[in-house]
């Protein structure tokens, strides 16, 4: 399987959209990169909070992995450990903003279109703000506010710290 990373440029910051498509060449293990014979190849769906399907929300958070018999469990365990719910919510927000009727719409309206509660919207925005290179504009043109400096990162959820 080959992972195609398509970059959609929004203002000066690229927004990463991940699409996973089967590779026509000889299959390799996604862990060790060894070529797989048909009798040693296993294919599974692994969780991936960075993947949002362009059209079908039922495919959000899932990607296909190919592995040799020795590495399938390890690949799936690693994928589960790397799951960040807020990343998935931010991806859904970005997808919703790109729908024609949402272009230029207020961020809260886009969040409703993405089926995000106000709390999930705030958490997704905090997650984005704490990334090394946060997205500053969604595909629909909405500016993405960066979280307040009084927020402190504690795992996948940002928590407000008391002032003073």
PDB file of C-alpha atoms in Angstrom:
ATOM      1  CA  UNK A   1       0.000   0.000   0.000  1.00  0.00           C
ATOM      2  CA  UNK A   2       1.215   3.454  -0.755  1.00  0.00           C
ATOM      3  CA  UNK A   3       0.206   6.404   1.365  1.00  0.00           C
ATOM      4  CA  UNK A   4      -0.366   9.509  -0.690  1.00  0.00           C
ATOM      5  CA  UNK A   5       0.041  12.762   1.162  1.00  0.00           C
ATOM      6  CA  UNK A   6      -1.806  15.490  -0.664  1.00  0.00           C
ATOM      7  CA  UNK A   7      -1.195  19.022   0.544  1.00  0.00           C
ATOM      8  CA  UNK A   8      -4.064  21.456   0.296  1.00  0.00           C
ATOM      9  CA  UNK A   9      -2.775  24.964   0.724  1.00  0.00           C
ATOM     10  CA  UNK A  10      -4.932  27.297   2.761  1.00  0.00           C
ATOM     11  CA  UNK A  11      -3.338  30.699   3.042  1.00  0.00           C
ATOM     12  CA  UNK A  12       0.275  30.197   4.032  1.00  0.00           C
ATOM     13  CA  UNK A  13      -0.268  27.002   6.039  1.00  0.00           C
ATOM     14  CA  UNK A  14      -0.677  23.579   4.382  1.00  0.00           C
ATOM     15  CA  UNK A  15      -3.506  21.406   5.622  1.00  0.00           C
ATOM     16  CA  UNK A  16      -2.610  17.725   5.395  1.00  0.00           C
ATOM     17  CA  UNK A  17      -5.158  15.392   3.881  1.00  0.00           C
ATOM     18  CA  UNK A  18      -4.219  11.746   3.961  1.00  0.00           C
ATOM     19  CA  UNK A  19      -5.529   9.321   1.399  1.00  0.00           C
ATOM     20  CA  UNK A  20      -4.609   5.669   1.391  1.00  0.00           C
ATOM     21  CA  UNK A  21      -4.738   3.836  -1.908  1.00  0.00           C
ATOM     22  CA  UNK A  22      -3.596   0.359  -2.835  1.00  0.00           C
ATOM     23  CA  UNK A  23      -0.216   0.189  -4.553  1.00  0.00           C
ATOM     24  CA  UNK A  24      -0.075  -1.708  -7.842  1.00  0.00           C
ATOM     25  CA  UNK A  25       3.520  -2.819  -7.206  1.00  0.00           C
ATOM     26  CA  UNK A  26       4.523  -5.768  -5.053  1.00  0.00           C
ATOM     27  CA  UNK A  27       2.991  -5.387  -1.585  1.00  0.00           C
ATOM     28  CA  UNK A  28       5.266  -4.746   1.373  1.00  0.00           C
ATOM     29  CA  UNK A  29       4.774  -4.926   5.117  1.00  0.00           C
ATOM     30  CA  UNK A  30       3.907  -1.456   6.466  1.00  0.00           C
ATOM     31  CA  UNK A  31       6.162  -2.182   9.448  1.00  0.00           C
ATOM     32  CA  UNK A  32       9.334  -3.876   8.173  1.00  0.00           C
ATOM     33  CA  UNK A  33       8.954  -3.008   4.450  1.00  0.00           C
ATOM     34  CA  UNK A  34       9.715  -6.584   3.391  1.00  0.00           C
ATOM     35  CA  UNK A  35       8.025  -7.751   0.219  1.00  0.00           C
ATOM     36  CA  UNK A  36       5.010  -9.913   1.013  1.00  0.00           C
ATOM     37  CA  UNK A  37       4.027 -13.079  -0.741  1.00  0.00           C
ATOM     38  CA  UNK A  38       0.269 -13.661  -0.960  1.00  0.00           C
ATOM     39  CA  UNK A  39       0.451 -16.447   1.639  1.00  0.00           C
ATOM     40  CA  UNK A  40       2.216 -14.179   4.210  1.00  0.00           C
ATOM     41  CA  UNK A  41       0.225 -10.981   3.653  1.00  0.00           C
ATOM     42  CA  UNK A  42      -2.424  -9.846   6.101  1.00  0.00           C
ATOM     43  CA  UNK A  43      -4.630  -6.801   5.531  1.00  0.00           C
ATOM     44  CA  UNK A  44      -6.536  -5.064   8.304  1.00  0.00           C
ATOM     45  CA  UNK A  45      -8.225  -1.788   9.143  1.00  0.00           C
ATOM     46  CA  UNK A  46      -6.252   0.214  11.702  1.00  0.00           C
ATOM     47  CA  UNK A  47      -7.406   3.297  13.609  1.00  0.00           C
ATOM     48  CA  UNK A  48      -5.906   6.562  12.302  1.00  0.00           C
ATOM     49  CA  UNK A  49      -7.169   9.830  13.758  1.00  0.00           C
ATOM     50  CA  UNK A  50      -5.370  11.787  11.019  1.00  0.00           C
ATOM     51  CA  UNK A  51      -7.505  10.255   8.252  1.00  0.00           C
ATOM     52  CA  UNK A  52     -10.770  11.890   7.229  1.00  0.00           C
ATOM     53  CA  UNK A  53     -12.450  10.567   4.095  1.00  0.00           C
ATOM     54  CA  UNK A  54     -13.317  13.291   1.607  1.00  0.00           C
ATOM     55  CA  UNK A  55     -16.921  12.113   1.097  1.00  0.00           C
ATOM     56  CA  UNK A  56     -17.897   9.358   3.518  1.00  0.00           C
ATOM     57  CA  UNK A  57     -17.720  10.055   7.276  1.00  0.00           C
ATOM     58  CA  UNK A  58     -18.173   6.335   8.011  1.00  0.00           C
ATOM     59  CA  UNK A  59     -14.570   5.851   6.802  1.00  0.00           C
ATOM     60  CA  UNK A  60     -13.133   8.559   9.070  1.00  0.00           C
ATOM     61  CA  UNK A  61     -10.405   7.390  11.412  1.00  0.00           C
ATOM     62  CA  UNK A  62      -9.670   4.156   9.526  1.00  0.00           C
ATOM     63  CA  UNK A  63      -6.854   3.115   7.236  1.00  0.00           C
ATOM     64  CA  UNK A  64      -5.842  -0.112   5.594  1.00  0.00           C
ATOM     65  CA  UNK A  65      -2.562  -1.665   6.681  1.00  0.00           C
ATOM     66  CA  UNK A  66      -0.671  -4.532   5.123  1.00  0.00           C
ATOM     67  CA  UNK A  67       1.642  -6.616   7.223  1.00  0.00           C
ATOM     68  CA  UNK A  68       3.522  -9.845   7.387  1.00  0.00           C
ATOM     69  CA  UNK A  69       2.127 -12.314   9.891  1.00  0.00           C
ATOM     70  CA  UNK A  70       4.688 -11.208  12.513  1.00  0.00           C
ATOM     71  CA  UNK A  71       3.815  -7.484  12.480  1.00  0.00           C
ATOM     72  CA  UNK A  72       0.052  -7.061  12.107  1.00  0.00           C
ATOM     73  CA  UNK A  73      -0.690  -6.904  15.838  1.00  0.00           C
ATOM     74  CA  UNK A  74       2.192  -4.493  16.401  1.00  0.00           C
ATOM     75  CA  UNK A  75       0.941  -2.149  13.649  1.00  0.00           C
ATOM     76  CA  UNK A  76      -2.589  -2.084  15.051  1.00  0.00           C
ATOM     77  CA  UNK A  77      -1.369  -1.577  18.642  1.00  0.00           C
ATOM     78  CA  UNK A  78       0.840   1.323  17.526  1.00  0.00           C
ATOM     79  CA  UNK A  79      -2.081   2.876  15.641  1.00  0.00           C
ATOM     80  CA  UNK A  80      -4.359   2.615  18.684  1.00  0.00           C
ATOM     81  CA  UNK A  81      -1.705   4.199  20.909  1.00  0.00           C
ATOM     82  CA  UNK A  82      -1.353   7.143  18.504  1.00  0.00           C
ATOM     83  CA  UNK A  83      -5.072   7.951  18.367  1.00  0.00           C
ATOM     84  CA  UNK A  84      -5.973  11.576  19.187  1.00  0.00           C
ATOM     85  CA  UNK A  85      -9.711  12.221  19.155  1.00  0.00           C
ATOM     86  CA  UNK A  86      -9.271  16.001  18.769  1.00  0.00           C
ATOM     87  CA  UNK A  87      -7.227  15.441  15.612  1.00  0.00           C
ATOM     88  CA  UNK A  88     -10.151  13.576  14.056  1.00  0.00           C
ATOM     89  CA  UNK A  89     -12.562  16.358  15.077  1.00  0.00           C
ATOM     90  CA  UNK A  90     -10.299  18.988  13.525  1.00  0.00           C
ATOM     91  CA  UNK A  91     -10.165  16.952  10.298  1.00  0.00           C
ATOM     92  CA  UNK A  92     -13.950  16.766  10.223  1.00  0.00           C
ATOM     93  CA  UNK A  93     -14.126  20.529  10.755  1.00  0.00           C
ATOM     94  CA  UNK A  94     -11.760  21.050   7.806  1.00  0.00           C
ATOM     95  CA  UNK A  95     -13.801  18.727   5.594  1.00  0.00           C
ATOM     96  CA  UNK A  96     -17.046  20.487   6.502  1.00  0.00           C
ATOM     97  CA  UNK A  97     -15.539  23.891   5.716  1.00  0.00           C
ATOM     98  CA  UNK A  98     -14.736  22.788   2.178  1.00  0.00           C
ATOM     99  CA  UNK A  99     -18.384  22.004   1.331  1.00  0.00           C
ATOM    100  CA  UNK A 100     -19.627  24.654  -1.097  1.00  0.00           C
ATOM    101  CA  UNK A 101     -22.399  25.994   1.142  1.00  0.00           C
ATOM    102  CA  UNK A 102     -19.971  26.303   4.078  1.00  0.00           C
ATOM    103  CA  UNK A 103     -17.350  28.389   2.259  1.00  0.00           C
ATOM    104  CA  UNK A 104     -16.954  31.593   4.234  1.00  0.00           C
ATOM    105  CA  UNK A 105     -19.507  30.497   6.856  1.00  0.00           C
ATOM    106  CA  UNK A 106     -18.831  31.264  10.531  1.00  0.00           C
ATOM    107  CA  UNK A 107     -16.729  28.649  12.314  1.00  0.00           C
ATOM    108  CA  UNK A 108     -19.549  27.647  14.699  1.00  0.00           C
ATOM    109  CA  UNK A 109     -21.854  27.005  11.734  1.00  0.00           C
ATOM    110  CA  UNK A 110     -19.170  24.848  10.098  1.00  0.00           C
ATOM    111  CA  UNK A 111     -18.785  22.956  13.378  1.00  0.00           C
ATOM    112  CA  UNK A 112     -22.532  22.252  13.475  1.00  0.00           C
ATOM    113  CA  UNK A 113     -22.311  21.004   9.867  1.00  0.00           C
ATOM    114  CA  UNK A 114     -19.471  18.698  11.007  1.00  0.00           C
ATOM    115  CA  UNK A 115     -21.676  17.468  13.900  1.00  0.00           C
ATOM    116  CA  UNK A 116     -19.253  18.894  16.486  1.00  0.00           C
ATOM    117  CA  UNK A 117     -20.586  20.171  19.779  1.00  0.00           C
ATOM    118  CA  UNK A 118     -19.233  23.529  21.019  1.00  0.00           C
ATOM    119  CA  UNK A 119     -17.054  21.594  23.479  1.00  0.00           C
ATOM    120  CA  UNK A 120     -15.587  19.377  20.760  1.00  0.00           C
ATOM    121  CA  UNK A 121     -14.991  22.427  18.565  1.00  0.00           C
ATOM    122  CA  UNK A 122     -13.031  24.079  21.382  1.00  0.00           C
ATOM    123  CA  UNK A 123     -11.018  20.908  22.001  1.00  0.00           C
ATOM    124  CA  UNK A 124     -10.231  20.525  18.294  1.00  0.00           C
ATOM    125  CA  UNK A 125      -9.108  24.159  18.101  1.00  0.00           C
ATOM    126  CA  UNK A 126      -6.922  23.711  21.181  1.00  0.00           C
ATOM    127  CA  UNK A 127      -5.368  20.596  19.673  1.00  0.00           C
ATOM    128  CA  UNK A 128      -4.574  22.513  16.495  1.00  0.00           C
ATOM    129  CA  UNK A 129      -3.117  25.466  18.424  1.00  0.00           C
ATOM    130  CA  UNK A 130      -0.689  23.190  20.260  1.00  0.00           C
ATOM    131  CA  UNK A 131       0.672  21.595  17.079  1.00  0.00           C
ATOM    132  CA  UNK A 132       4.186  22.653  16.012  1.00  0.00           C
ATOM    133  CA  UNK A 133       2.702  24.235  12.871  1.00  0.00           C
ATOM    134  CA  UNK A 134      -0.989  24.929  13.523  1.00  0.00           C
ATOM    135  CA  UNK A 135      -3.391  25.374  10.643  1.00  0.00           C
ATOM    136  CA  UNK A 136      -4.415  29.025  10.461  1.00  0.00           C
ATOM    137  CA  UNK A 137      -7.115  28.832   7.791  1.00  0.00           C
ATOM    138  CA  UNK A 138      -9.557  26.079   6.841  1.00  0.00           C
ATOM    139  CA  UNK A 139     -10.193  25.097   3.208  1.00  0.00           C
ATOM    140  CA  UNK A 140     -13.467  27.083   3.296  1.00  0.00           C
ATOM    141  CA  UNK A 141     -11.603  30.278   4.136  1.00  0.00           C
ATOM    142  CA  UNK A 142     -12.391  30.393   7.871  1.00  0.00           C
ATOM    143  CA  UNK A 143      -9.579  31.746  10.010  1.00  0.00           C
ATOM    144  CA  UNK A 144      -8.684  29.339  12.802  1.00  0.00           C
ATOM    145  CA  UNK A 145      -8.247  31.059  16.168  1.00  0.00           C
ATOM    146  CA  UNK A 146      -5.226  29.966  18.135  1.00  0.00           C
ATOM    147  CA  UNK A 147      -5.897  28.956  21.733  1.00  0.00           C
ATOM    148  CA  UNK A 148      -5.312  31.324  24.625  1.00  0.00           C
ATOM    149  CA  UNK A 149      -1.807  31.256  26.133  1.00  0.00           C
ATOM    150  CA  UNK A 150      -3.307  30.281  29.510  1.00  0.00           C
ATOM    151  CA  UNK A 151      -4.115  26.821  28.150  1.00  0.00           C
ATOM    152  CA  UNK A 152      -1.786  24.025  29.138  1.00  0.00           C
ATOM    153  CA  UNK A 153      -1.464  20.762  27.232  1.00  0.00           C
ATOM    154  CA  UNK A 154      -2.262  17.598  29.204  1.00  0.00           C
ATOM    155  CA  UNK A 155      -2.408  14.697  26.781  1.00  0.00           C
ATOM    156  CA  UNK A 156      -5.012  14.921  24.020  1.00  0.00           C
ATOM    157  CA  UNK A 157      -7.115  17.510  25.882  1.00  0.00           C
ATOM    158  CA  UNK A 158      -6.091  21.036  26.710  1.00  0.00           C
ATOM    159  CA  UNK A 159      -6.959  22.254  30.198  1.00  0.00           C
ATOM    160  CA  UNK A 160      -7.258  25.907  31.241  1.00  0.00           C
ATOM    161  CA  UNK A 161      -4.724  26.896  33.868  1.00  0.00           C
ATOM    162  CA  UNK A 162      -5.647  29.441  36.569  1.00  0.00           C
ATOM    163  CA  UNK A 163      -4.348  32.982  36.027  1.00  0.00           C
ATOM    164  CA  UNK A 164      -2.101  34.673  38.582  1.00  0.00           C
TER     165      UNK A 164
END
